[in-house]
Coordinates of C-alpha atoms in Angstrom, one line a residue:
M1 CA 191.9 160.9 -83.1
A2 CA 195.4 161.1 -84.9
G3 CA 196.4 157.8 -82.9
T4 CA 193.4 156.1 -84.0
S5 CA 193.9 156.9 -87.4
F6 CA 197.5 155.9 -87.3
F7 CA 196.6 152.6 -85.8
E8 CA 193.7 152.0 -88.4
T9 CA 196.4 152.9 -91.0
I10 CA 198.6 150.1 -89.8
A11 CA 195.7 147.5 -89.5
Q12 CA 194.6 148.5 -93.0
R13 CA 198.3 148.1 -94.2
D14 CA 198.5 144.7 -92.4
R15 CA 195.3 143.5 -94.0
M16 CA 196.7 144.6 -97.5
V17 CA 200.0 142.9 -97.1
V18 CA 198.2 139.6 -95.8
S19 CA 195.6 139.9 -98.8
C20 CA 198.2 140.4 -101.5
G21 CA 200.3 137.6 -100.0
L22 CA 197.4 134.9 -100.0
L23 CA 196.4 136.2 -103.6
L24 CA 199.7 135.8 -104.7
V25 CA 200.1 132.1 -103.4
I26 CA 196.7 131.3 -104.9
G27 CA 197.4 132.7 -108.1
L28 CA 200.6 130.5 -108.5
S29 CA 199.0 127.6 -107.3
W30 CA 196.2 128.0 -110.0
A31 CA 199.0 129.0 -112.8
Y32 CA 200.8 125.5 -111.9
L33 CA 197.6 123.5 -112.2
L34 CA 196.7 125.2 -115.4
T35 CA 200.1 124.7 -116.8
G36 CA 200.4 121.2 -115.4
A37 CA 204.0 122.0 -114.6
G38 CA 205.7 118.7 -114.8
T39 CA 202.8 116.4 -114.5
M40 CA 201.5 116.5 -118.4
E41 CA 202.6 114.7 -121.4
E42 CA 202.0 115.3 -125.1
M43 CA 199.6 112.5 -126.6
G44 CA 198.1 113.0 -130.0
G45 CA 198.8 116.5 -130.1
M46 CA 197.3 117.0 -126.8
F47 CA 198.8 117.6 -123.3
M48 CA 197.3 114.9 -120.8
P49 CA 198.1 114.1 -117.3
M50 CA 201.1 111.7 -116.9
S51 CA 201.0 108.8 -114.7
P52 CA 203.8 106.0 -115.6
E53 CA 203.4 102.5 -114.9
I54 CA 206.3 102.3 -112.6
W55 CA 206.6 105.0 -109.9
T56 CA 210.0 106.3 -109.0
P57 CA 211.2 108.4 -106.1
G58 CA 211.1 111.4 -108.3
H59 CA 207.6 110.8 -109.6
A60 CA 206.3 110.1 -106.1
L61 CA 207.7 113.5 -105.1
L62 CA 206.2 115.3 -108.2
M63 CA 202.8 113.8 -107.3
F64 CA 203.1 115.0 -103.8
V65 CA 203.9 118.6 -105.0
M66 CA 201.1 118.2 -107.5
W67 CA 198.8 117.4 -104.6
A68 CA 200.0 120.2 -102.0
V69 CA 199.9 122.7 -104.8
M70 CA 196.2 121.6 -105.6
M71 CA 195.1 121.7 -102.2
A72 CA 196.6 125.4 -101.8
A73 CA 194.7 126.3 -104.9
M74 CA 191.5 124.9 -103.9
M75 CA 191.5 125.6 -100.1
L76 CA 193.4 128.9 -99.4
P77 CA 190.5 130.8 -101.1
S78 CA 187.9 129.3 -98.4
A79 CA 190.5 130.0 -95.7
F80 CA 190.9 133.8 -96.8
P81 CA 188.5 135.4 -94.4
M82 CA 189.8 133.1 -91.4
I83 CA 193.2 134.2 -92.0
L84 CA 192.4 138.0 -92.6
F85 CA 190.2 138.0 -89.3
Y86 CA 193.1 136.3 -87.5
A87 CA 195.4 138.9 -88.7
M88 CA 192.9 141.7 -87.5
V89 CA 192.6 140.2 -84.1
D90 CA 196.2 139.7 -83.7
R91 CA 197.0 143.2 -84.7
N92 CA 194.4 144.8 -82.3
R93 CA 195.7 142.7 -79.3
R94 CA 199.3 143.6 -80.0
V95 CA 198.6 147.2 -80.5
K96 CA 196.5 147.4 -77.4
S97 CA 199.3 145.3 -75.2
G98 CA 202.2 147.4 -76.9
Q99 CA 204.0 144.3 -78.3
S100 CA 206.0 144.1 -81.4
S101 CA 204.8 143.0 -84.8
G102 CA 205.6 139.5 -85.9
P103 CA 204.8 137.0 -88.6
R104 CA 202.1 135.4 -86.7
T105 CA 199.6 135.3 -89.4
S106 CA 201.8 133.5 -91.6
V107 CA 202.6 131.2 -88.9
F108 CA 198.9 130.6 -88.6
A109 CA 198.6 130.1 -92.4
G110 CA 201.5 127.7 -92.3
G111 CA 199.7 125.8 -89.6
Y112 CA 196.8 125.5 -91.8
L113 CA 198.5 124.2 -94.8
I114 CA 200.5 121.5 -92.7
C115 CA 197.2 119.8 -92.3
W116 CA 196.6 119.9 -96.2
L117 CA 200.2 118.8 -96.6
A118 CA 199.5 115.8 -94.3
F119 CA 196.3 115.0 -96.6
S120 CA 198.5 115.3 -99.6
L121 CA 200.8 112.7 -98.4
F122 CA 197.8 110.6 -97.8
A123 CA 196.2 111.3 -101.3
V124 CA 199.6 110.2 -102.9
T125 CA 199.7 107.0 -101.0
L126 CA 196.3 106.2 -102.1
Q127 CA 197.1 107.2 -105.6
Y128 CA 200.1 105.0 -105.5
A129 CA 197.9 102.0 -104.3
L130 CA 195.3 102.5 -106.6
K131 CA 197.8 102.5 -109.5
K132 CA 199.6 99.4 -108.1
A133 CA 195.8 97.8 -108.1
T134 CA 195.5 98.5 -111.7
L135 CA 192.6 100.8 -110.4
L136 CA 193.7 104.1 -111.9
S137 CA 194.4 105.0 -115.3
R138 CA 197.1 107.1 -117.1
M139 CA 194.6 110.0 -116.9
M140 CA 194.7 109.5 -113.0
E141 CA 191.0 108.3 -112.8
T142 CA 189.6 105.3 -111.6
T143 CA 189.0 102.3 -113.9
S144 CA 186.4 100.7 -111.7
V145 CA 182.8 101.8 -112.2
I146 CA 182.1 100.0 -108.6
L147 CA 184.8 102.0 -106.8
A148 CA 183.6 105.2 -108.6
A149 CA 180.0 104.6 -107.5
A150 CA 181.2 103.9 -104.0
I151 CA 183.3 107.2 -103.9
F152 CA 180.1 109.1 -104.8
V153 CA 177.9 107.5 -102.5
A154 CA 180.2 107.6 -99.7
A155 CA 181.1 111.4 -100.4
G156 CA 177.3 112.0 -100.5
I157 CA 176.6 110.4 -97.0
Y158 CA 179.5 112.0 -95.5
Q159 CA 177.9 115.4 -96.2
F160 CA 175.2 114.5 -93.5
T161 CA 177.4 113.2 -91.0
P162 CA 177.8 114.9 -87.4
L163 CA 181.6 115.1 -88.1
K164 CA 181.2 116.9 -91.3
Q165 CA 178.5 119.4 -89.9
A166 CA 180.7 120.0 -86.8
C167 CA 183.7 120.9 -88.8
L168 CA 181.6 122.9 -91.3
R169 CA 180.4 124.9 -88.4
N170 CA 183.9 125.8 -87.2
C171 CA 184.8 126.8 -90.8
R172 CA 181.8 128.9 -91.5
S173 CA 182.5 131.1 -88.4
P174 CA 185.7 132.7 -88.0
L175 CA 184.5 134.7 -85.0
D176 CA 183.5 131.8 -82.9
F177 CA 186.7 129.8 -83.8
V178 CA 189.0 132.7 -82.6
V179 CA 186.7 133.1 -79.4
N180 CA 187.0 129.4 -78.6
H181 CA 190.4 128.6 -79.8
W182 CA 192.5 131.9 -79.1
R183 CA 196.2 131.1 -78.2
E184 CA 199.0 133.8 -77.5
G185 CA 202.5 133.9 -79.4
R186 CA 203.8 132.5 -82.4
L187 CA 203.3 128.8 -81.0
G188 CA 199.6 129.7 -80.2
A189 CA 199.2 130.8 -83.8
L190 CA 200.7 127.7 -85.3
I191 CA 198.5 125.4 -83.0
M192 CA 195.6 127.7 -84.2
G193 CA 196.4 127.2 -87.8
I194 CA 196.7 123.4 -87.1
E195 CA 193.5 123.2 -85.5
H196 CA 191.8 125.2 -88.1
G197 CA 193.4 123.2 -90.7
I198 CA 191.9 120.1 -88.8
Y199 CA 188.5 121.4 -89.0
C200 CA 188.9 122.5 -92.8
T201 CA 190.3 118.9 -93.8
G202 CA 187.5 117.3 -91.7
C203 CA 185.0 119.3 -93.7
C204 CA 186.3 118.6 -97.3
W205 CA 188.5 115.5 -97.3
M206 CA 185.9 113.2 -98.8
L207 CA 185.0 115.8 -101.5
M208 CA 188.6 115.6 -102.5
L209 CA 188.5 111.9 -102.9
L210 CA 186.1 112.7 -105.9
L211 CA 189.2 113.7 -107.9
F212 CA 189.8 109.9 -108.1
V213 CA 186.7 109.9 -110.1
G214 CA 186.9 112.7 -112.5
G215 CA 190.6 112.7 -112.8
V216 CA 193.2 113.9 -110.4
M217 CA 194.2 116.8 -112.8
N218 CA 190.8 117.3 -114.3
L219 CA 190.5 121.1 -114.2
A220 CA 186.7 120.9 -114.4
W221 CA 186.4 118.7 -111.3
I222 CA 189.1 120.8 -109.4
S223 CA 187.1 123.8 -110.0
G224 CA 183.7 122.4 -109.4
I225 CA 184.8 121.0 -105.9
A226 CA 186.6 124.3 -104.9
I227 CA 183.5 126.0 -105.8
L228 CA 181.1 123.6 -103.8
I229 CA 183.6 124.2 -100.8
L230 CA 183.3 128.0 -101.2
V231 CA 179.5 128.0 -101.5
E232 CA 179.4 125.6 -98.4
K233 CA 181.5 128.0 -96.3
F234 CA 180.3 131.5 -97.3
M235 CA 176.9 131.3 -98.6
P236 CA 174.0 132.0 -96.1
L237 CA 172.5 128.7 -96.9
G238 CA 175.6 127.0 -97.4
H239 CA 175.1 124.0 -95.0
W240 CA 171.9 123.3 -96.6
I241 CA 173.5 123.5 -100.2
G242 CA 176.1 121.1 -99.0
K243 CA 173.5 118.7 -98.0
A244 CA 171.6 119.1 -101.4
A245 CA 175.1 118.4 -103.1
G246 CA 175.2 115.1 -100.8
I247 CA 171.9 114.0 -102.2
V248 CA 173.1 114.5 -105.7
L249 CA 176.3 112.6 -105.0
I250 CA 174.3 109.8 -103.6
L251 CA 172.0 109.5 -106.7
W252 CA 175.0 110.0 -108.9
G253 CA 176.6 107.0 -107.3
I254 CA 173.5 104.9 -107.4
G255 CA 173.1 105.7 -111.2
V256 CA 176.7 104.9 -112.0
F257 CA 176.3 101.5 -110.3
I258 CA 172.9 100.8 -112.1
G259 CA 174.4 101.9 -115.3
R260 CA 177.2 99.3 -114.7
L261 CA 174.6 96.3 -114.0
Q262 CA 173.0 97.2 -117.3
L263 CA 176.1 97.1 -119.3
P264 CA 176.1 93.7 -121.4
S265 CA 178.7 91.2 -120.0

């Protein structure tokens, strides 16, 4: 009993350390977004998102950092249960086999974030292309009603695709993911983190493109999308709520397009 209590104490300590680390990263990421660190400029007494007409390498790097931090703020809360579950399973396996402790959970989380860093690079490239084509305002939202409608409809349709549903199933069940994808060692932890990150990116990437409609640094849109992702992954009927959101997005896009047609020429 004493040994069991000792190992339970270690496991609880590990979960506490992992939880505190994740909460710290999530809190700092949201603080960065709330302050708009380096991405805001004062206009008419108010601070607005900054998007200069000519991009410099420094500004491109700043935009990449902004996207990377935004992805961490939005996606780490939804990955929280998976990371904690991995930490628990890894700790139990190492205790039973007498292996020494190591930073495998942080390696797993790092692998997960690698996928969202890759998406951030894609998003910055897309942002630059839209800016170059004069389809993005200084507020970092699309100036094309047709493009906005297309993004709404595409994001809505994607909610019903087999790829979306397959990725969502893996995101909703940490147990199934660990059972089907377990790998030993730090390299295994990295590969598992990347695999989970791929599923998560596949699940949510189209929803992230909605930021180009509402504004890349629009906190209301960022929060709304993050909440939808949490609901999809954790609510008992989350997959059905996601499909309902898909219908709303499709109708929203159609409404935006019809509204454009009714505008006087």
